[in-house]
Amino acid sequence: MVREIVRDTALLRQPSLPATRKDGKAADDLLATLKAHAADCVGMAANMIGITKRIVAVRTGQAYLLLLNPVITARSPETYLAEEGCLSLDGVRPVRRHAWIEVTYCDRKFKRKQQRFTGLAAQIVQHEMDHLEGILI
Ligand SMILES: [Zn+2]
Protein backbone atom coordinates (compact mmCIF):
# COMPACT_ATOMS: atom_id res chain seq x y z
CA MET A 1 0.00 0.00 0.00
CA VAL A 2 1.33 3.42 -0.97
CA ARG A 3 1.50 5.69 2.07
CA GLU A 4 1.73 9.44 2.65
CA ILE A 5 5.15 11.02 3.01
CA VAL A 6 5.90 12.38 6.49
CA ARG A 7 7.31 15.93 6.43
CA ASP A 8 7.15 16.59 10.18
CA THR A 9 10.82 16.97 11.19
CA ALA A 10 10.02 16.36 14.90
CA LEU A 11 8.80 12.87 13.93
CA LEU A 12 11.63 12.34 11.44
CA ARG A 13 14.23 13.12 14.13
CA GLN A 14 13.11 10.20 16.31
CA PRO A 15 15.46 7.18 16.03
CA SER A 16 13.84 4.04 14.64
CA LEU A 17 13.41 0.72 16.45
CA PRO A 18 14.68 -2.66 15.21
CA ALA A 19 12.53 -4.31 12.55
CA THR A 20 11.09 -7.74 13.36
CA ARG A 21 9.59 -10.56 11.31
CA LYS A 22 6.21 -8.93 11.89
CA ASP A 23 7.26 -5.91 9.83
CA GLY A 24 6.94 -7.57 6.42
CA LYS A 25 3.87 -5.52 5.57
CA ALA A 26 5.68 -2.31 6.57
CA ALA A 27 8.56 -3.27 4.25
CA ASP A 28 6.11 -3.96 1.40
CA ASP A 29 4.42 -0.59 1.95
CA LEU A 30 7.80 1.17 1.93
CA LEU A 31 8.75 -0.46 -1.36
CA ALA A 32 5.34 0.35 -2.89
CA THR A 33 5.65 3.99 -1.79
CA LEU A 34 9.21 4.29 -3.15
CA LYS A 35 8.07 2.87 -6.50
CA ALA A 36 5.17 5.35 -6.55
CA HIS A 37 7.74 8.16 -6.24
CA ALA A 38 10.22 6.64 -8.70
CA ALA A 39 10.26 9.86 -10.77
CA ASP A 40 11.84 11.95 -8.01
CA CYS A 41 13.13 9.58 -5.33
CA VAL A 42 15.75 6.80 -5.21
CA GLY A 43 15.51 5.79 -1.57
CA MET A 44 13.23 5.88 1.41
CA ALA A 45 13.37 5.03 5.10
CA ALA A 46 10.33 3.62 6.89
CA ASN A 47 9.92 6.66 9.16
CA MET A 48 9.26 8.70 6.01
CA ILE A 49 5.96 6.81 5.77
CA GLY A 50 5.28 6.98 9.50
CA ILE A 51 6.79 3.65 10.53
CA THR A 52 9.67 4.11 13.01
CA LYS A 53 11.34 0.78 12.23
CA ARG A 54 14.83 0.18 10.86
CA ILE A 55 13.80 -0.54 7.27
CA VAL A 56 15.23 1.11 4.16
CA ALA A 57 14.26 0.75 0.49
CA VAL A 58 16.63 1.88 -2.25
CA ARG A 59 16.74 1.82 -6.02
CA THR A 60 20.13 1.10 -7.57
CA GLY A 61 19.95 1.26 -11.33
CA GLN A 62 16.88 -0.76 -12.26
CA ALA A 63 16.86 -2.90 -9.12
CA TYR A 64 15.02 -2.26 -5.88
CA LEU A 65 16.47 -3.45 -2.60
CA LEU A 66 14.99 -3.72 0.89
CA LEU A 67 17.37 -3.57 3.85
CA LEU A 68 16.05 -4.49 7.30
CA ASN A 69 18.18 -3.60 10.32
CA PRO A 70 21.15 -2.49 8.18
CA VAL A 71 24.49 -1.94 9.91
CA ILE A 72 27.58 -0.35 8.32
CA THR A 73 30.52 -2.66 9.08
CA ALA A 74 33.20 -0.83 7.07
CA ARG A 75 33.51 2.45 5.21
CA SER A 76 36.04 4.11 2.94
CA PRO A 77 38.50 6.47 4.61
CA GLU A 78 37.97 8.88 1.74
CA THR A 79 34.88 11.07 1.74
CA TYR A 80 33.46 13.60 -0.67
CA LEU A 81 31.02 16.46 -0.53
CA ALA A 82 27.64 15.73 -2.15
CA GLU A 83 24.44 17.68 -2.62
CA GLU A 84 21.28 15.83 -1.71
CA GLY A 85 17.57 16.37 -1.66
CA CYS A 86 15.00 14.51 0.40
CA LEU A 87 11.35 13.86 -0.34
CA SER A 88 10.53 14.85 3.25
CA LEU A 89 12.40 18.16 3.05
CA ASP A 90 12.63 21.18 0.79
CA GLY A 91 15.66 22.07 -1.27
CA VAL A 92 19.09 20.58 -1.71
CA ARG A 93 21.71 20.50 1.03
CA PRO A 94 25.45 19.75 1.21
CA VAL A 95 26.49 16.57 3.01
CA ARG A 96 29.72 14.56 3.32
CA ARG A 97 29.60 10.90 2.25
CA HIS A 98 31.95 7.94 2.20
CA ALA A 99 32.92 6.66 -1.25
CA TRP A 100 31.99 3.08 -0.31
CA ILE A 101 30.43 1.24 2.58
CA GLU A 102 29.94 -2.38 3.58
CA VAL A 103 26.59 -3.19 5.11
CA THR A 104 25.09 -6.24 6.81
CA TYR A 105 21.32 -6.41 6.77
CA CYS A 106 18.38 -8.78 6.63
CA ASP A 107 16.35 -9.19 3.47
CA ARG A 108 12.56 -9.31 3.31
CA LYS A 109 12.65 -12.97 4.47
CA PHE A 110 15.03 -12.08 7.30
CA LYS A 111 17.91 -13.84 5.64
CA ARG A 112 21.21 -12.22 6.66
CA LYS A 113 23.13 -10.54 3.83
CA GLN A 114 26.30 -8.59 3.35
CA GLN A 115 26.92 -6.16 0.53
CA ARG A 116 29.40 -3.52 -0.51
CA PHE A 117 27.93 -0.37 -2.02
CA THR A 118 29.94 2.12 -4.07
CA GLY A 119 29.26 5.43 -5.78
CA LEU A 120 25.66 6.58 -5.98
CA ALA A 121 24.30 3.42 -4.35
CA ALA A 122 26.57 3.99 -1.34
CA GLN A 123 25.42 7.60 -1.16
CA ILE A 124 21.73 6.61 -1.22
CA VAL A 125 22.17 3.92 1.45
CA GLN A 126 24.07 6.35 3.72
CA HIS A 127 21.30 8.95 3.34
CA GLU A 128 18.56 6.44 4.16
CA MET A 129 20.49 4.89 7.06
CA ASP A 130 20.90 8.38 8.55
CA HIS A 131 17.09 8.57 8.58
CA LEU A 132 17.04 5.49 10.86
CA GLU A 133 19.03 7.49 13.42
CA GLY A 134 16.79 10.51 13.04
CA ILE A 135 19.52 12.36 11.15
CA LEU A 136 18.33 14.67 8.38
CA ILE A 137 20.48 16.29 5.70
ZN1 LIG B 1 15.78 11.67 2.98
PDB file of C-alpha atoms and ligand atoms in Angstrom:
ATOM      1  CA  MET A   1       0.000   0.000   0.000  1.00  0.00           C
ATOM      2  CA  VAL A   2       1.335   3.422  -0.965  1.00  0.00           C
ATOM      3  CA  ARG A   3       1.498   5.685   2.073  1.00  0.00           C
ATOM      4  CA  GLU A   4       1.735   9.442   2.652  1.00  0.00           C
ATOM      5  CA  ILE A   5       5.154  11.021   3.006  1.00  0.00           C
ATOM      6  CA  VAL A   6       5.905  12.375   6.488  1.00  0.00           C
ATOM      7  CA  ARG A   7       7.310  15.926   6.434  1.00  0.00           C
ATOM      8  CA  ASP A   8       7.151  16.594  10.182  1.00  0.00           C
ATOM      9  CA  THR A   9      10.815  16.971  11.185  1.00  0.00           C
ATOM     10  CA  ALA A  10      10.025  16.356  14.902  1.00  0.00           C
ATOM     11  CA  LEU A  11       8.797  12.866  13.932  1.00  0.00           C
ATOM     12  CA  LEU A  12      11.632  12.336  11.445  1.00  0.00           C
ATOM     13  CA  ARG A  13      14.230  13.122  14.128  1.00  0.00           C
ATOM     14  CA  GLN A  14      13.113  10.196  16.305  1.00  0.00           C
ATOM     15  CA  PRO A  15      15.460   7.184  16.032  1.00  0.00           C
ATOM     16  CA  SER A  16      13.839   4.041  14.643  1.00  0.00           C
ATOM     17  CA  LEU A  17      13.410   0.723  16.451  1.00  0.00           C
ATOM     18  CA  PRO A  18      14.679  -2.662  15.213  1.00  0.00           C
ATOM     19  CA  ALA A  19      12.526  -4.307  12.554  1.00  0.00           C
ATOM     20  CA  THR A  20      11.086  -7.739  13.358  1.00  0.00           C
ATOM     21  CA  ARG A  21       9.592 -10.556  11.309  1.00  0.00           C
ATOM     22  CA  LYS A  22       6.209  -8.927  11.891  1.00  0.00           C
ATOM     23  CA  ASP A  23       7.264  -5.908   9.829  1.00  0.00           C
ATOM     24  CA  GLY A  24       6.944  -7.568   6.423  1.00  0.00           C
ATOM     25  CA  LYS A  25       3.866  -5.516   5.573  1.00  0.00           C
ATOM     26  CA  ALA A  26       5.682  -2.310   6.567  1.00  0.00           C
ATOM     27  CA  ALA A  27       8.557  -3.267   4.250  1.00  0.00           C
ATOM     28  CA  ASP A  28       6.108  -3.961   1.402  1.00  0.00           C
ATOM     29  CA  ASP A  29       4.421  -0.588   1.945  1.00  0.00           C
ATOM     30  CA  LEU A  30       7.795   1.166   1.934  1.00  0.00           C
ATOM     31  CA  LEU A  31       8.746  -0.465  -1.363  1.00  0.00           C
ATOM     32  CA  ALA A  32       5.345   0.353  -2.892  1.00  0.00           C
ATOM     33  CA  THR A  33       5.647   3.989  -1.787  1.00  0.00           C
ATOM     34  CA  LEU A  34       9.206   4.287  -3.148  1.00  0.00           C
ATOM     35  CA  LYS A  35       8.066   2.866  -6.496  1.00  0.00           C
ATOM     36  CA  ALA A  36       5.171   5.348  -6.550  1.00  0.00           C
ATOM     37  CA  HIS A  37       7.740   8.158  -6.240  1.00  0.00           C
ATOM     38  CA  ALA A  38      10.220   6.644  -8.695  1.00  0.00           C
ATOM     39  CA  ALA A  39      10.257   9.855 -10.769  1.00  0.00           C
ATOM     40  CA  ASP A  40      11.839  11.945  -8.012  1.00  0.00           C
ATOM     41  CA  CYS A  41      13.132   9.578  -5.326  1.00  0.00           C
ATOM     42  CA  VAL A  42      15.752   6.802  -5.208  1.00  0.00           C
ATOM     43  CA  GLY A  43      15.512   5.789  -1.574  1.00  0.00           C
ATOM     44  CA  MET A  44      13.226   5.884   1.406  1.00  0.00           C
ATOM     45  CA  ALA A  45      13.375   5.032   5.095  1.00  0.00           C
ATOM     46  CA  ALA A  46      10.334   3.625   6.892  1.00  0.00           C
ATOM     47  CA  ASN A  47       9.917   6.655   9.155  1.00  0.00           C
ATOM     48  CA  MET A  48       9.258   8.705   6.007  1.00  0.00           C
ATOM     49  CA  ILE A  49       5.961   6.809   5.771  1.00  0.00           C
ATOM     50  CA  GLY A  50       5.284   6.983   9.502  1.00  0.00           C
ATOM     51  CA  ILE A  51       6.789   3.651  10.534  1.00  0.00           C
ATOM     52  CA  THR A  52       9.674   4.106  13.006  1.00  0.00           C
ATOM     53  CA  LYS A  53      11.343   0.776  12.228  1.00  0.00           C
ATOM     54  CA  ARG A  54      14.834   0.178  10.856  1.00  0.00           C
ATOM     55  CA  ILE A  55      13.803  -0.539   7.267  1.00  0.00           C
ATOM     56  CA  VAL A  56      15.231   1.106   4.157  1.00  0.00           C
ATOM     57  CA  ALA A  57      14.263   0.754   0.494  1.00  0.00           C
ATOM     58  CA  VAL A  58      16.633   1.881  -2.253  1.00  0.00           C
ATOM     59  CA  ARG A  59      16.736   1.818  -6.025  1.00  0.00           C
ATOM     60  CA  THR A  60      20.125   1.101  -7.573  1.00  0.00           C
ATOM     61  CA  GLY A  61      19.954   1.262 -11.330  1.00  0.00           C
ATOM     62  CA  GLN A  62      16.879  -0.762 -12.265  1.00  0.00           C
ATOM     63  CA  ALA A  63      16.858  -2.901  -9.116  1.00  0.00           C
ATOM     64  CA  TYR A  64      15.018  -2.255  -5.877  1.00  0.00           C
ATOM     65  CA  LEU A  65      16.472  -3.450  -2.604  1.00  0.00           C
ATOM     66  CA  LEU A  66      14.991  -3.721   0.891  1.00  0.00           C
ATOM     67  CA  LEU A  67      17.367  -3.571   3.850  1.00  0.00           C
ATOM     68  CA  LEU A  68      16.052  -4.494   7.298  1.00  0.00           C
ATOM     69  CA  ASN A  69      18.180  -3.598  10.323  1.00  0.00           C
ATOM     70  CA  PRO A  70      21.149  -2.489   8.184  1.00  0.00           C
ATOM     71  CA  VAL A  71      24.493  -1.936   9.913  1.00  0.00           C
ATOM     72  CA  ILE A  72      27.577  -0.346   8.321  1.00  0.00           C
ATOM     73  CA  THR A  73      30.522  -2.657   9.081  1.00  0.00           C
ATOM     74  CA  ALA A  74      33.195  -0.834   7.066  1.00  0.00           C
ATOM     75  CA  ARG A  75      33.513   2.450   5.214  1.00  0.00           C
ATOM     76  CA  SER A  76      36.041   4.112   2.944  1.00  0.00           C
ATOM     77  CA  PRO A  77      38.496   6.472   4.612  1.00  0.00           C
ATOM     78  CA  GLU A  78      37.971   8.879   1.738  1.00  0.00           C
ATOM     79  CA  THR A  79      34.881  11.074   1.736  1.00  0.00           C
ATOM     80  CA  TYR A  80      33.458  13.603  -0.669  1.00  0.00           C
ATOM     81  CA  LEU A  81      31.020  16.463  -0.531  1.00  0.00           C
ATOM     82  CA  ALA A  82      27.644  15.731  -2.151  1.00  0.00           C
ATOM     83  CA  GLU A  83      24.443  17.684  -2.616  1.00  0.00           C
ATOM     84  CA  GLU A  84      21.278  15.826  -1.714  1.00  0.00           C
ATOM     85  CA  GLY A  85      17.574  16.371  -1.656  1.00  0.00           C
ATOM     86  CA  CYS A  86      14.998  14.506   0.395  1.00  0.00           C
ATOM     87  CA  LEU A  87      11.351  13.860  -0.341  1.00  0.00           C
ATOM     88  CA  SER A  88      10.534  14.854   3.252  1.00  0.00           C
ATOM     89  CA  LEU A  89      12.403  18.162   3.053  1.00  0.00           C
ATOM     90  CA  ASP A  90      12.633  21.182   0.785  1.00  0.00           C
ATOM     91  CA  GLY A  91      15.664  22.075  -1.266  1.00  0.00           C
ATOM     92  CA  VAL A  92      19.086  20.584  -1.711  1.00  0.00           C
ATOM     93  CA  ARG A  93      21.711  20.499   1.027  1.00  0.00           C
ATOM     94  CA  PRO A  94      25.448  19.750   1.207  1.00  0.00           C
ATOM     95  CA  VAL A  95      26.495  16.571   3.011  1.00  0.00           C
ATOM     96  CA  ARG A  96      29.722  14.565   3.318  1.00  0.00           C
ATOM     97  CA  ARG A  97      29.598  10.898   2.255  1.00  0.00           C
ATOM     98  CA  HIS A  98      31.951   7.936   2.202  1.00  0.00           C
ATOM     99  CA  ALA A  99      32.925   6.659  -1.250  1.00  0.00           C
ATOM    100  CA  TRP A 100      31.993   3.081  -0.315  1.00  0.00           C
ATOM    101  CA  ILE A 101      30.428   1.236   2.579  1.00  0.00           C
ATOM    102  CA  GLU A 102      29.941  -2.377   3.583  1.00  0.00           C
ATOM    103  CA  VAL A 103      26.593  -3.193   5.109  1.00  0.00           C
ATOM    104  CA  THR A 104      25.092  -6.235   6.814  1.00  0.00           C
ATOM    105  CA  TYR A 105      21.316  -6.411   6.766  1.00  0.00           C
ATOM    106  CA  CYS A 106      18.377  -8.783   6.634  1.00  0.00           C
ATOM    107  CA  ASP A 107      16.354  -9.187   3.475  1.00  0.00           C
ATOM    108  CA  ARG A 108      12.557  -9.312   3.314  1.00  0.00           C
ATOM    109  CA  LYS A 109      12.647 -12.967   4.466  1.00  0.00           C
ATOM    110  CA  PHE A 110      15.026 -12.080   7.305  1.00  0.00           C
ATOM    111  CA  LYS A 111      17.914 -13.840   5.640  1.00  0.00           C
ATOM    112  CA  ARG A 112      21.208 -12.222   6.664  1.00  0.00           C
ATOM    113  CA  LYS A 113      23.125 -10.537   3.834  1.00  0.00           C
ATOM    114  CA  GLN A 114      26.298  -8.593   3.351  1.00  0.00           C
ATOM    115  CA  GLN A 115      26.915  -6.163   0.530  1.00  0.00           C
ATOM    116  CA  ARG A 116      29.398  -3.525  -0.515  1.00  0.00           C
ATOM    117  CA  PHE A 117      27.935  -0.370  -2.017  1.00  0.00           C
ATOM    118  CA  THR A 118      29.938   2.118  -4.065  1.00  0.00           C
ATOM    119  CA  GLY A 119      29.263   5.426  -5.777  1.00  0.00           C
ATOM    120  CA  LEU A 120      25.658   6.581  -5.984  1.00  0.00           C
ATOM    121  CA  ALA A 121      24.303   3.416  -4.348  1.00  0.00           C
ATOM    122  CA  ALA A 122      26.572   3.991  -1.339  1.00  0.00           C
ATOM    123  CA  GLN A 123      25.417   7.602  -1.160  1.00  0.00           C
ATOM    124  CA  ILE A 124      21.733   6.610  -1.217  1.00  0.00           C
ATOM    125  CA  VAL A 125      22.170   3.920   1.452  1.00  0.00           C
ATOM    126  CA  GLN A 126      24.069   6.355   3.723  1.00  0.00           C
ATOM    127  CA  HIS A 127      21.303   8.954   3.340  1.00  0.00           C
ATOM    128  CA  GLU A 128      18.560   6.441   4.156  1.00  0.00           C
ATOM    129  CA  MET A 129      20.491   4.889   7.056  1.00  0.00           C
ATOM    130  CA  ASP A 130      20.904   8.378   8.546  1.00  0.00           C
ATOM    131  CA  HIS A 131      17.090   8.569   8.579  1.00  0.00           C
ATOM    132  CA  LEU A 132      17.039   5.495  10.857  1.00  0.00           C
ATOM    133  CA  GLU A 133      19.032   7.493  13.420  1.00  0.00           C
ATOM    134  CA  GLY A 134      16.789  10.512  13.038  1.00  0.00           C
ATOM    135  CA  ILE A 135      19.519  12.356  11.154  1.00  0.00           C
ATOM    136  CA  LEU A 136      18.331  14.674   8.385  1.00  0.00           C
ATOM    137  CA  ILE A 137      20.480  16.286   5.703  1.00  0.00           C
TER     138      ILE A 137
HETATM  139 ZN    ZN B   1      15.777  11.666   2.978  1.00  0.00          ZN
END
